[in-house]
């Protein structure tokens, strides 16, 4: 049995529709097909009766098939009015009621069928649009295989505690955060980050919950409980994203009110002008339902789902619409503009020694140290597939350096002063090499002779300059750096980049002030990753967190979370947001325009109620299909 698909017990918070299968949403899913089937069968039965010599039965059959749809619609309208929502469903109720009152039974059943069909089509479109986000929810693991007393036992996730050792088998979803304790983990993180290529994690490296084991089984030492793990946090973010209603949808509601008034006035005017209630009925019919209330939510949800596929979690329609209107950018440096960790960027070996030889000896000795710089050097050696030796006679001076024996050689490494104090000729060689601002130099000596240096720095992310230029082209008028680092480091790292201003040595409060000041240039987007960035992310019009490696606080405060550790996803997110908003507005304006033309035609007697119903349904189908374009195309998602 797969550990990701067994017992239902879990501490991971599940969405309401998963926990309560008989919820309102599920009830609607059951009722909607019935509401479509009843008028469809009634329409066919009535037509058969009319052309089979039982014409007197046709009207009652059509009326009987209309009543259930009208009854459900009236219940929904009453519920909406109690919430303070007034929409164009009222027009649908008026058109069906009017058709029944004036004995236009064929028009009544056609309107009922088209309305119920439109609601069903809208629900299907929303489910289709949510597919990428729902995929995250459906993959929530339920159990895990835990080692206990030398045996394996399958337990519910709420029984897993930090420090437990669990087995992650091939094909299993990693249930909790942890580190590899045995074996090599080959992980498919595409559902979380959008990266299509599996990543490899060795013993001691962190593993993110929600990843799928694409390789052989490995052991995982857990570091968090299930409810505190990365995947549980993402699930909560997804739930929050689905609950938030876009301001664009509220704008649609205001348009709906205007359209409702126009519809009532036009239909009433046609009746008063001609004395023919059928013209008023035709106007009502062709205005039912309005594409305004269909296109906006479908396009918004489609954009959010499209972004999720790219590893970008947008917390609802409000964030998506704001993202489409950004004009100023404030960005953090460490962990955002840069990778946030020291990496070996240069190796200077003395004559007679290759770079790999120097790195191998240095990394071999550094295996005995827990210092973050030592870890970075060992990782670099592992990336180059160098075979490391076992160090002996190791002596570490905390904060200064380490010395010991490697392959029979006496190796000393550490800061400039540390190595120079032990190797006389090192001082002269080191003084000839200038210090790099924002970089760390590790000096190395072998057998009491200076052997070279390793330079480590927190590098800019690849393509940063190109990204900033692309953002300029997208309409970002101001780009500002806000960092807590020293000014000389900030200026050195960002040299040549198109920043309008650089603010350094900032406290969290000072970052908020920078964000506030930039508001005079338009909606502000803040990008950060650390706990110190969380206040500024919350203060900005739109906060974007580097969620793949950033702090939980920043992800919680942000409106958009980049699940993949790539800054270029910001450019992709803006493209997706602007395209989704543009498609929604296109659908609304075209739909309203066509409906208005049809209403005028009906008012002048050119369209009968049945014809108006068919035309309006064609308009609704067209705008929904157009809104679904936000799901695909327009934006190439790179891996």
Coordinates of C-alpha atoms in Angstrom, one line a residue:
X1 CA 0.0 0.0 0.0
X2 CA 1.3 3.4 -0.9
X3 CA 2.0 5.6 2.1
X4 CA 0.5 8.6 0.4
X5 CA -3.0 7.0 -0.2
X6 CA -4.1 5.0 2.8
X7 CA -5.7 5.8 6.1
X8 CA -7.7 9.0 6.2
X9 CA -6.2 10.2 9.5
X10 CA -4.0 13.3 9.2
X11 CA -3.2 16.5 11.0
X12 CA -2.8 18.3 7.7
X13 CA -5.8 20.7 7.4
X14 CA -8.0 19.7 4.5
X15 CA -10.4 21.9 2.6
X16 CA -14.0 21.9 3.6
X17 CA -15.1 20.0 0.5
X18 CA -12.7 17.2 1.4
X19 CA -13.7 16.9 5.0
X20 CA -17.5 17.2 4.4
X21 CA -18.5 15.4 1.2
X22 CA -22.1 16.5 1.8
X23 CA -21.3 20.2 1.8
X24 CA -23.2 22.8 -0.1
X25 CA -20.7 22.6 -3.0
X26 CA -21.2 18.9 -3.3
X27 CA -25.0 19.3 -3.1
X28 CA -24.8 21.8 -5.9
X29 CA -22.8 19.4 -8.0
X30 CA -25.5 16.8 -7.6
X31 CA -28.4 19.1 -8.3
X32 CA -27.0 20.9 -11.3
X33 CA -27.1 17.9 -13.7
X34 CA -30.7 17.2 -12.6
X35 CA -31.7 20.8 -13.2
X36 CA -30.2 20.6 -16.7
X37 CA -31.9 17.2 -17.4
X38 CA -35.4 18.2 -16.3
X39 CA -35.9 21.1 -18.8
X40 CA -34.1 19.2 -21.5
X41 CA -36.4 16.2 -21.2
X42 CA -39.4 18.5 -20.8
X43 CA -38.5 20.3 -24.0
X44 CA -38.2 17.1 -25.9
X45 CA -41.4 15.6 -24.4
X46 CA -43.3 18.8 -25.2
X47 CA -42.1 18.8 -28.8
X48 CA -43.0 15.2 -29.2
X49 CA -46.5 15.9 -27.8
X50 CA -47.0 18.9 -30.1
X51 CA -46.1 16.9 -33.3
X52 CA -47.9 13.7 -32.2
X53 CA -51.5 15.1 -32.1
X54 CA -51.3 16.1 -28.4
X55 CA -50.5 19.8 -28.7
X56 CA -52.6 20.7 -25.7
X57 CA -50.2 18.7 -23.5
X58 CA -47.1 20.6 -24.7
X59 CA -47.6 23.7 -22.7
X60 CA -48.2 22.0 -19.3
X61 CA -45.2 19.8 -19.9
X62 CA -42.9 22.7 -20.6
X63 CA -44.3 24.7 -17.6
X64 CA -43.8 21.7 -15.3
X65 CA -40.2 21.3 -16.5
X66 CA -39.5 25.0 -15.9
X67 CA -40.9 25.2 -12.3
X68 CA -38.0 23.2 -10.6
X69 CA -35.3 25.4 -12.1
X70 CA -37.3 28.6 -11.2
X71 CA -37.8 27.3 -7.6
X72 CA -34.1 26.6 -7.1
X73 CA -33.2 30.0 -8.7
X74 CA -35.6 31.8 -6.3
X75 CA -34.1 30.1 -3.3
X76 CA -30.6 31.1 -4.4
X77 CA -31.7 34.7 -5.0
X78 CA -33.2 34.9 -1.5
X79 CA -30.0 33.6 0.0
X80 CA -28.0 36.1 -2.0
X81 CA -30.2 39.0 -1.0
X82 CA -29.7 38.0 2.7
X83 CA -26.0 38.3 2.1
X84 CA -26.4 41.7 0.5
X85 CA -25.6 40.5 -3.0
X86 CA -27.8 41.6 -5.9
X87 CA -27.1 40.1 -9.3
X88 CA -28.5 39.3 -12.7
X89 CA -30.0 36.0 -11.5
X90 CA -33.0 38.3 -10.8
X91 CA -33.4 38.9 -14.6
X92 CA -33.4 35.1 -15.2
X93 CA -36.2 34.7 -12.6
X94 CA -38.2 37.5 -14.1
X95 CA -37.9 36.1 -17.6
X96 CA -39.0 32.6 -16.6
X97 CA -41.8 34.0 -14.4
X98 CA -43.0 36.3 -17.1
X99 CA -42.9 33.5 -19.7
X100 CA -45.1 31.4 -17.5
X101 CA -47.5 34.2 -16.7
X102 CA -47.9 35.2 -20.4
X103 CA -48.1 31.5 -21.4
X104 CA -44.9 31.6 -23.4
X105 CA -44.2 28.1 -22.2
X106 CA -41.7 27.2 -24.9
X107 CA -39.7 30.3 -24.2
X108 CA -39.9 29.5 -20.4
X109 CA -38.5 26.0 -20.8
X110 CA -35.8 27.2 -23.2
X111 CA -34.7 29.9 -20.7
X112 CA -34.7 27.3 -17.9
X113 CA -32.6 24.9 -20.0
X114 CA -30.2 27.6 -21.1
X115 CA -29.9 29.1 -17.6
X116 CA -29.4 25.7 -15.9
X117 CA -27.0 24.7 -18.7
X118 CA -25.1 28.0 -18.3
X119 CA -24.7 27.4 -14.6
X120 CA -23.5 23.8 -15.2
X121 CA -21.1 25.1 -17.8
X122 CA -19.8 27.7 -15.4
X123 CA -19.3 25.1 -12.7
X124 CA -17.4 22.9 -15.1
X125 CA -15.3 25.8 -16.3
X126 CA -14.3 26.6 -12.7
X127 CA -13.5 23.0 -12.0
X128 CA -11.3 22.9 -15.1
X129 CA -9.6 26.1 -14.1
X130 CA -9.0 24.9 -10.6
X131 CA -7.5 21.6 -11.7
X132 CA -3.8 22.6 -11.1
X133 CA -4.6 23.9 -7.6
X134 CA -6.9 21.0 -6.7
X135 CA -4.0 18.7 -7.7
X136 CA -2.1 20.0 -4.7
X137 CA -5.0 19.2 -2.4
X138 CA -5.6 15.7 -3.8
X139 CA -2.0 14.7 -3.1
X140 CA -2.1 15.2 0.7
X141 CA -0.4 12.2 2.3
X142 CA -2.4 10.4 5.0
X143 CA 0.1 7.9 6.6
X144 CA 3.8 7.2 6.8
X145 CA 6.1 4.1 7.3
X146 CA 7.9 4.7 10.6
X147 CA 10.8 2.6 12.0
X148 CA 10.1 1.5 15.6
X149 CA 12.0 -1.2 17.5
X150 CA 13.7 -2.4 14.4
X151 CA 10.5 -2.9 12.5
X152 CA 8.4 -0.8 10.1
X153 CA 4.9 0.3 11.0
X154 CA 2.3 2.3 9.1
X155 CA 1.0 5.1 11.2
X156 CA -1.2 8.2 10.7
X157 CA 0.7 11.4 10.2
X158 CA -0.4 12.9 13.5
X159 CA 1.7 10.3 15.2
X160 CA 4.9 11.4 13.5
X161 CA 7.1 13.6 15.7
X162 CA 10.4 15.4 15.0
X163 CA 13.3 13.0 15.3
X164 CA 11.4 9.9 13.9
X165 CA 12.9 7.9 11.1
X166 CA 10.6 7.0 8.3
X167 CA 10.9 5.0 5.0
X168 CA 10.0 6.9 1.8
X169 CA 9.4 4.3 -0.9
X170 CA 9.5 4.7 -4.7
X171 CA 6.4 6.6 -5.8
X172 CA 5.5 7.8 -2.3
X173 CA 4.8 11.5 -1.5
X174 CA 7.2 12.8 1.2
X175 CA 4.7 13.3 4.1
X176 CA 6.7 15.6 6.4
X177 CA 9.8 17.8 6.2
X178 CA 13.1 16.2 7.1
X179 CA 16.6 15.3 6.1
X180 CA 18.0 12.3 4.2
X181 CA 19.4 9.9 6.8
X182 CA 20.2 6.9 4.6
X183 CA 20.4 6.5 0.8
X184 CA 20.0 9.0 -1.9
X185 CA 16.7 10.8 -2.5
X186 CA 15.7 11.5 -6.2
X187 CA 12.7 13.8 -5.9
X188 CA 10.1 15.0 -8.3
X189 CA 9.1 18.4 -7.1
X190 CA 7.1 19.4 -10.1
X191 CA 3.8 19.6 -8.2
X192 CA 5.3 22.1 -5.8
X193 CA 7.8 24.1 -7.8
X194 CA 7.0 23.5 -11.5
X195 CA 10.5 22.1 -12.1
X196 CA 10.2 19.1 -14.4
X197 CA 13.7 17.7 -13.7
X198 CA 14.0 15.6 -10.5
X199 CA 16.5 16.8 -7.9
X200 CA 18.9 14.6 -6.0
X201 CA 19.5 15.0 -2.2
X202 CA 22.2 13.2 -0.3
X203 CA 22.5 12.3 3.4
X204 CA 22.1 15.3 5.5
X205 CA 20.3 17.5 2.9
X206 CA 16.8 18.8 3.5
X207 CA 13.8 17.3 1.8
X208 CA 10.5 19.2 1.3
X209 CA 7.2 17.5 2.0
X210 CA 4.9 17.1 -0.9
X211 CA 7.8 15.9 -3.2
X212 CA 7.4 12.6 -4.9
X213 CA 10.1 9.9 -4.6
X214 CA 11.2 9.2 -8.2
X215 CA 14.1 7.0 -7.2
X216 CA 14.9 4.2 -4.8
X217 CA 13.6 4.1 -1.3
X218 CA 15.4 6.2 1.3
X219 CA 15.2 6.9 5.0
X220 CA 14.1 10.3 6.2
X221 CA 14.8 11.9 9.6
X222 CA 11.8 14.1 10.3
X223 CA 12.3 17.7 11.5
X224 CA 8.7 18.8 11.7
X225 CA 5.2 17.5 12.5
X226 CA 2.9 17.1 9.6
X227 CA 0.8 20.2 10.4
X228 CA 4.0 22.3 10.5
X229 CA 5.6 21.0 7.3
X230 CA 6.0 22.7 4.0
X231 CA 3.3 20.9 2.2
X232 CA 0.7 21.5 5.0
X233 CA 1.6 25.2 4.8
X234 CA 1.1 25.2 1.0
X235 CA -2.3 23.5 1.5
X236 CA -3.3 26.3 3.9
X237 CA -2.2 28.9 1.4
X238 CA -4.2 27.2 -1.4
X239 CA -7.3 27.2 0.8
X240 CA -6.8 30.9 1.5
X241 CA -6.3 31.6 -2.2
X242 CA -9.6 29.9 -3.0
X243 CA -11.6 31.8 -0.3
X244 CA -10.5 35.3 -1.3
X245 CA -12.8 37.1 -3.7
X246 CA -11.2 39.4 -6.2
X247 CA -12.0 43.1 -6.2
X248 CA -12.6 42.6 -9.9
X249 CA -15.5 40.3 -9.0
X250 CA -16.9 43.0 -6.8
X251 CA -16.5 45.4 -9.7
X252 CA -18.4 42.9 -11.8
X253 CA -21.2 43.0 -9.2
X254 CA -21.4 46.8 -9.5
X255 CA -21.6 46.5 -13.3
X256 CA -24.3 43.9 -12.8
X257 CA -26.4 46.4 -10.8
X258 CA -26.1 48.9 -13.6
X259 CA -26.9 46.3 -16.2
X260 CA -29.9 45.1 -14.2
X261 CA -31.3 48.6 -14.0
X262 CA -30.8 49.1 -17.8
X263 CA -32.5 45.8 -18.5
X264 CA -35.5 46.7 -16.3
X265 CA -35.8 50.1 -17.9
X266 CA -35.5 48.9 -21.5
X267 CA -37.9 46.0 -21.0
X268 CA -40.4 48.2 -19.2
X269 CA -40.0 51.0 -21.8
X270 CA -40.7 48.5 -24.6
X271 CA -43.9 47.4 -22.9
X272 CA -45.1 50.9 -22.2
X273 CA -44.2 52.1 -25.8
X274 CA -45.8 49.2 -27.7
X275 CA -48.3 47.8 -25.1
X276 CA -46.9 44.3 -26.0
X277 CA -45.6 42.5 -22.9
X278 CA -43.9 39.9 -25.1
X279 CA -41.4 42.5 -26.2
X280 CA -40.5 43.2 -22.6
X281 CA -40.2 39.4 -22.0
X282 CA -37.9 39.1 -25.0
X283 CA -35.6 41.8 -23.6
X284 CA -35.5 40.0 -20.2
X285 CA -34.8 36.7 -21.9
X286 CA -31.8 37.9 -23.9
X287 CA -30.3 39.5 -20.8
X288 CA -30.3 36.1 -19.0
X289 CA -27.8 35.4 -17.6
X290 CA -25.2 38.1 -18.1
X291 CA -21.6 37.1 -19.2
X292 CA -20.3 39.6 -16.7
X293 CA -20.9 37.2 -13.7
X294 CA -19.6 34.2 -15.6
X295 CA -16.4 35.5 -17.3
X296 CA -14.7 37.3 -14.4
X297 CA -14.4 34.4 -11.9
X298 CA -13.5 31.9 -14.5
X299 CA -10.7 34.1 -15.9
X300 CA -9.4 34.9 -12.5
X301 CA -9.3 31.3 -11.3
X302 CA -7.8 30.2 -14.6
X303 CA -5.0 32.8 -14.1
X304 CA -4.4 31.5 -10.6
X305 CA -4.3 27.9 -11.8
X306 CA -1.9 28.8 -14.6
X307 CA 0.4 30.4 -12.1
X308 CA 0.3 27.4 -9.8
X309 CA 1.4 25.2 -12.7
X310 CA 4.5 27.5 -12.9
X311 CA 5.3 27.2 -9.2
X312 CA 3.7 30.5 -8.3
X313 CA 1.0 30.5 -5.6
X314 CA -1.2 33.6 -5.9
X315 CA -3.5 34.0 -2.8
X316 CA -6.7 34.8 -4.6
X317 CA -8.1 37.2 -7.1
X318 CA -7.3 40.4 -5.2
X319 CA -3.6 39.5 -5.4
X320 CA -3.8 38.6 -9.1
X321 CA -5.5 41.8 -10.0
X322 CA -3.0 43.9 -8.0
X323 CA -0.1 42.0 -9.6
X324 CA -1.4 43.1 -13.0
X325 CA -1.3 46.8 -12.0
X326 CA 2.1 47.0 -10.3
X327 CA 4.2 50.1 -11.0
X328 CA 7.0 50.1 -8.4
X329 CA 9.2 47.3 -7.1
X330 CA 11.1 47.1 -3.8
X331 CA 13.4 44.1 -3.6
X332 CA 15.5 42.6 -0.8
X333 CA 19.1 41.4 -1.5
X334 CA 20.1 38.4 0.5
X335 CA 18.2 35.3 -0.5
X336 CA 16.1 37.2 -3.0
X337 CA 18.4 39.1 -5.4
X338 CA 21.2 36.6 -4.4
X339 CA 21.0 32.9 -3.4
X340 CA 21.2 33.6 0.3
X341 CA 24.1 31.3 0.9
X342 CA 27.9 31.3 0.4
X343 CA 29.1 29.5 -2.6
X344 CA 32.6 28.8 -4.0
X345 CA 33.0 31.4 -6.8
X346 CA 36.8 31.2 -7.4
X347 CA 39.7 28.9 -6.6
X348 CA 43.3 30.2 -6.8
X349 CA 45.8 27.4 -6.6
X350 CA 49.6 27.9 -6.4
X351 CA 51.8 26.5 -9.1
X352 CA 52.0 22.7 -9.2
X353 CA 48.6 22.2 -7.6
X354 CA 45.3 22.0 -9.6
X355 CA 42.1 23.6 -8.5
X356 CA 40.5 20.3 -7.9
X357 CA 43.4 19.1 -5.8
X358 CA 43.3 22.2 -3.6
X359 CA 39.5 21.9 -3.3
X360 CA 39.7 18.1 -2.5
X361 CA 42.2 18.6 0.3
X362 CA 40.4 21.6 1.7
X363 CA 37.0 19.9 1.6
X364 CA 38.4 16.7 3.2
X365 CA 39.6 18.6 6.2
X366 CA 36.4 20.7 6.4
X367 CA 34.3 17.5 6.8
X368 CA 35.3 17.7 10.5
X369 CA 33.9 21.2 10.8
X370 CA 30.3 22.3 11.3
X371 CA 31.0 25.9 10.2
X372 CA 28.7 27.1 7.4
X373 CA 31.7 28.0 5.2
X374 CA 33.1 24.5 5.7
X375 CA 29.7 23.1 4.6
X376 CA 29.7 25.2 1.4
X377 CA 33.3 24.0 0.5
X378 CA 32.3 20.3 1.1
X379 CA 29.2 20.7 -1.1
X380 CA 31.2 22.2 -3.9
X381 CA 33.6 19.2 -3.8
X382 CA 30.6 16.9 -3.9
X383 CA 29.2 18.7 -6.9
X384 CA 32.5 18.1 -8.7
X385 CA 32.4 14.4 -7.7
X386 CA 35.7 14.6 -5.9
X387 CA 36.6 11.7 -3.6
X388 CA 37.2 13.0 -0.1
X389 CA 39.7 11.5 2.3
X390 CA 39.1 11.0 6.0
X391 CA 40.9 13.7 8.0
X392 CA 42.9 12.9 11.2
X393 CA 44.4 14.8 14.1
X394 CA 41.9 17.6 13.5
X395 CA 42.1 20.7 15.7
X396 CA 39.6 23.5 15.1
X397 CA 39.9 27.1 16.4
X398 CA 36.3 28.3 16.5
X399 CA 35.7 31.3 14.2
X400 CA 39.2 31.2 12.9
X401 CA 40.2 28.0 11.1
X402 CA 41.0 24.3 11.3
X403 CA 44.1 22.2 10.8
X404 CA 44.8 18.5 10.5
X405 CA 46.2 15.6 8.4
X406 CA 44.8 14.6 5.0
X407 CA 46.4 11.8 3.0
X408 CA 49.6 12.3 5.1
X409 CA 49.8 16.0 4.4
X410 CA 49.6 18.7 7.0
X411 CA 46.7 21.0 6.0
X412 CA 45.8 24.4 7.6
X413 CA 42.9 26.5 6.4
X414 CA 40.9 29.5 7.6
X415 CA 41.1 33.2 7.6
X416 CA 44.0 35.2 6.4
X417 CA 45.4 36.0 9.8
X418 CA 45.0 32.4 11.0
X419 CA 46.9 30.8 8.2
X420 CA 49.6 33.6 8.1
X421 CA 50.2 33.0 11.8
X422 CA 51.1 29.4 11.1
X423 CA 52.8 29.7 7.7
X424 CA 55.4 32.5 7.3
X425 CA 55.3 32.8 3.5
X426 CA 51.5 33.1 3.5
X427 CA 51.4 36.7 4.6
X428 CA 53.2 38.0 1.5
X429 CA 51.2 36.0 -0.9
X430 CA 47.9 37.0 0.7
X431 CA 48.7 40.7 0.8
X432 CA 49.3 40.6 -2.9
X433 CA 45.7 39.5 -3.4
X434 CA 43.1 42.3 -2.8
X435 CA 40.0 41.6 -0.7
X436 CA 36.7 41.3 -2.5
X437 CA 33.8 43.3 -1.0
X438 CA 31.0 41.0 0.2
X439 CA 33.2 37.8 -0.3
X440 CA 34.9 35.5 2.1
X441 CA 38.5 34.3 1.4
X442 CA 39.6 31.0 2.8
X443 CA 43.4 30.6 2.8
X444 CA 45.0 27.2 2.6
X445 CA 48.5 25.9 3.4
X446 CA 49.8 22.4 2.8
X447 CA 52.9 21.0 4.5
X448 CA 53.8 24.5 5.9
X449 CA 53.7 26.1 2.4
X450 CA 51.0 28.5 1.1
X451 CA 48.8 26.5 -1.3
X452 CA 46.2 29.0 -2.5
X453 CA 42.8 30.5 -1.6
X454 CA 39.1 29.7 -2.1
X455 CA 36.8 32.7 -2.5
X456 CA 33.1 32.3 -1.4
X457 CA 30.4 34.8 -2.0
X458 CA 26.6 35.1 -2.1
X459 CA 26.2 35.5 -5.9
X460 CA 23.5 37.3 -7.8
X461 CA 21.0 35.0 -9.2
X462 CA 21.6 34.2 -12.9
X463 CA 19.7 36.5 -15.3
X464 CA 19.0 39.1 -12.6
X465 CA 19.9 42.0 -14.9
X466 CA 17.8 40.6 -17.8
X467 CA 14.9 40.2 -15.4
X468 CA 15.0 43.8 -14.1
X469 CA 15.1 45.0 -17.7
X470 CA 12.1 42.9 -18.6
X471 CA 10.2 44.3 -15.6
X472 CA 11.0 47.8 -16.9
X473 CA 9.5 46.8 -20.3
X474 CA 6.4 45.5 -18.5
X475 CA 5.7 49.0 -17.0
X476 CA 7.6 48.9 -13.7
X477 CA 8.6 52.5 -13.4
X478 CA 10.7 52.3 -10.2
X479 CA 13.0 49.5 -9.0
X480 CA 14.5 50.0 -5.5
X481 CA 16.9 47.8 -3.4
X482 CA 16.1 47.6 0.3
X483 CA 18.6 45.5 2.4
X484 CA 19.9 45.2 5.9
X485 CA 23.5 44.6 4.6
X486 CA 26.3 47.3 4.5
X487 CA 26.1 49.9 1.8
X488 CA 29.5 49.0 0.3
X489 CA 28.3 45.3 0.0
X490 CA 25.0 46.3 -1.5
X491 CA 26.6 48.6 -4.0
X492 CA 29.2 46.1 -5.0
X493 CA 26.7 43.3 -5.6
X494 CA 24.3 45.5 -7.6
X495 CA 26.9 47.3 -9.7
X496 CA 25.6 47.7 -13.2
X497 CA 22.0 46.8 -12.4
X498 CA 19.2 49.2 -13.3
X499 CA 18.2 50.3 -9.7
X500 CA 16.7 53.7 -9.2
X501 CA 17.7 53.8 -5.5
X502 CA 19.7 51.6 -3.1
X503 CA 18.7 51.6 0.6
X504 CA 21.2 49.7 2.9
X505 CA 21.6 48.9 6.6
X506 CA 17.8 48.9 7.0
X507 CA 15.8 47.6 10.0
X508 CA 12.4 45.9 9.4
X509 CA 10.7 49.2 10.3
X510 CA 12.9 51.1 7.9
X511 CA 12.0 48.7 5.0
X512 CA 8.3 49.5 5.7
X513 CA 9.1 53.2 5.3
X514 CA 10.8 52.5 2.0
X515 CA 7.7 50.7 0.8
X516 CA 5.4 53.5 2.0
X517 CA 7.5 56.2 0.3
X518 CA 7.3 54.3 -3.1
X519 CA 3.5 54.3 -3.1
X520 CA 3.5 57.8 -4.6
X521 CA 4.7 56.1 -7.9
X522 CA 1.8 53.6 -8.0
X523 CA 1.0 50.2 -6.6
X524 CA 4.1 48.7 -4.9
X525 CA 5.4 45.2 -5.0
X526 CA 7.9 44.0 -2.4
X527 CA 10.0 40.8 -2.9
X528 CA 11.7 39.2 0.1
X529 CA 12.5 35.9 1.8
X530 CA 13.5 36.4 5.4
X531 CA 11.6 37.0 8.6
X532 CA 12.8 40.6 8.6
X533 CA 11.1 41.1 5.3
X534 CA 7.6 39.9 6.6
X535 CA 6.5 43.4 7.8
X536 CA 7.4 45.1 4.5
X537 CA 5.7 42.3 2.5
X538 CA 2.5 42.8 4.5
X539 CA 2.8 46.6 4.1
X540 CA 3.2 46.5 0.4
X541 CA 0.3 46.6 -2.1
X542 CA 1.6 43.2 -3.2
X543 CA 4.1 41.1 -1.2
X544 CA 6.1 38.3 -3.1
X545 CA 7.9 35.7 -1.0
X546 CA 10.7 33.4 -2.1
X547 CA 8.8 30.5 -0.5
X548 CA 11.0 27.6 -1.7
X549 CA 13.8 28.5 0.8
X550 CA 12.5 31.5 2.6
X551 CA 11.1 31.9 6.1
X552 CA 7.6 30.8 6.9
X553 CA 6.8 34.3 8.2
X554 CA 7.5 35.9 4.9
X555 CA 5.4 33.3 3.0
X556 CA 2.5 34.0 5.5
X557 CA 2.7 37.7 5.1
X558 CA 3.1 37.7 1.3
X559 CA 0.3 37.8 -1.3
X560 CA 2.3 35.7 -3.8
X561 CA 4.7 32.8 -3.0
X562 CA 7.3 31.6 -5.4
X563 CA 7.4 27.8 -4.7
X564 CA 10.4 27.5 -7.0
X565 CA 13.7 29.2 -6.0
X566 CA 13.8 31.3 -9.2
X567 CA 13.4 35.1 -9.3
X568 CA 12.5 35.0 -13.0
X569 CA 9.1 33.6 -11.9
X570 CA 8.1 37.2 -10.9
X571 CA 8.2 38.1 -14.6
X572 CA 6.1 35.1 -15.4
X573 CA 3.6 35.9 -12.6
X574 CA 3.1 39.4 -13.9
X575 CA 2.5 38.2 -17.5
X576 CA 0.0 35.6 -16.3
X577 CA -1.9 38.2 -14.1
X578 CA -2.1 40.8 -16.9
X579 CA -3.2 38.3 -19.4
X580 CA -5.9 36.9 -17.1
X581 CA -7.2 40.4 -16.3
X582 CA -7.2 41.4 -20.0
X583 CA -9.1 38.3 -21.0
X584 CA -11.7 38.8 -18.2
X585 CA -12.3 42.4 -19.4
X586 CA -12.5 41.4 -23.0
X587 CA -15.1 38.8 -22.1
X588 CA -17.1 41.3 -20.1
X589 CA -17.1 44.1 -22.6
X590 CA -17.8 41.9 -25.6
X591 CA -20.5 40.0 -23.7
X592 CA -22.3 43.1 -22.4
X593 CA -22.1 44.7 -25.8
X594 CA -23.6 41.8 -27.6
X595 CA -26.3 41.4 -25.0
X596 CA -27.2 45.1 -25.2
X597 CA -27.5 44.9 -29.0
X598 CA -29.8 41.9 -28.6
X599 CA -31.9 43.7 -26.0
X600 CA -32.4 46.6 -28.3
X601 CA -33.3 44.3 -31.2
X602 CA -35.8 42.6 -29.0
X603 CA -37.3 45.9 -27.8
X604 CA -38.0 46.8 -31.4
X605 CA -39.6 43.5 -32.1
X606 CA -36.8 41.8 -34.2
X607 CA -36.3 39.0 -31.7
X608 CA -38.9 36.7 -30.1
X609 CA -38.3 35.3 -26.6
X610 CA -37.2 31.9 -27.8
X611 CA -34.7 33.4 -30.3
X612 CA -33.4 35.7 -27.6
X613 CA -32.8 32.8 -25.2
X614 CA -30.8 30.9 -27.8
X615 CA -28.7 34.0 -28.8
X616 CA -27.9 34.8 -25.2
X617 CA -26.8 31.3 -24.4
X618 CA -24.5 31.4 -27.4
X619 CA -23.0 34.6 -26.0
X620 CA -22.5 33.0 -22.5
X621 CA -20.8 30.0 -24.0
X622 CA -18.5 32.2 -26.0
X623 CA -17.4 34.4 -23.1
X624 CA -16.8 31.4 -20.8
X625 CA -14.6 29.7 -23.5
X626 CA -12.8 32.9 -24.0
X627 CA -12.2 33.3 -20.2
X628 CA -10.7 29.8 -20.2
X629 CA -7.9 31.0 -22.5
X630 CA -6.2 32.3 -19.4
X631 CA -5.4 28.7 -18.5
X632 CA -3.1 28.2 -21.5
X633 CA -0.9 29.9 -24.0
X634 CA 0.4 33.5 -24.0
X635 CA 3.1 32.8 -21.4
X636 CA 5.9 30.3 -21.9
X637 CA 6.9 28.6 -18.6
X638 CA 10.6 27.8 -18.5
X639 CA 12.1 25.1 -16.3

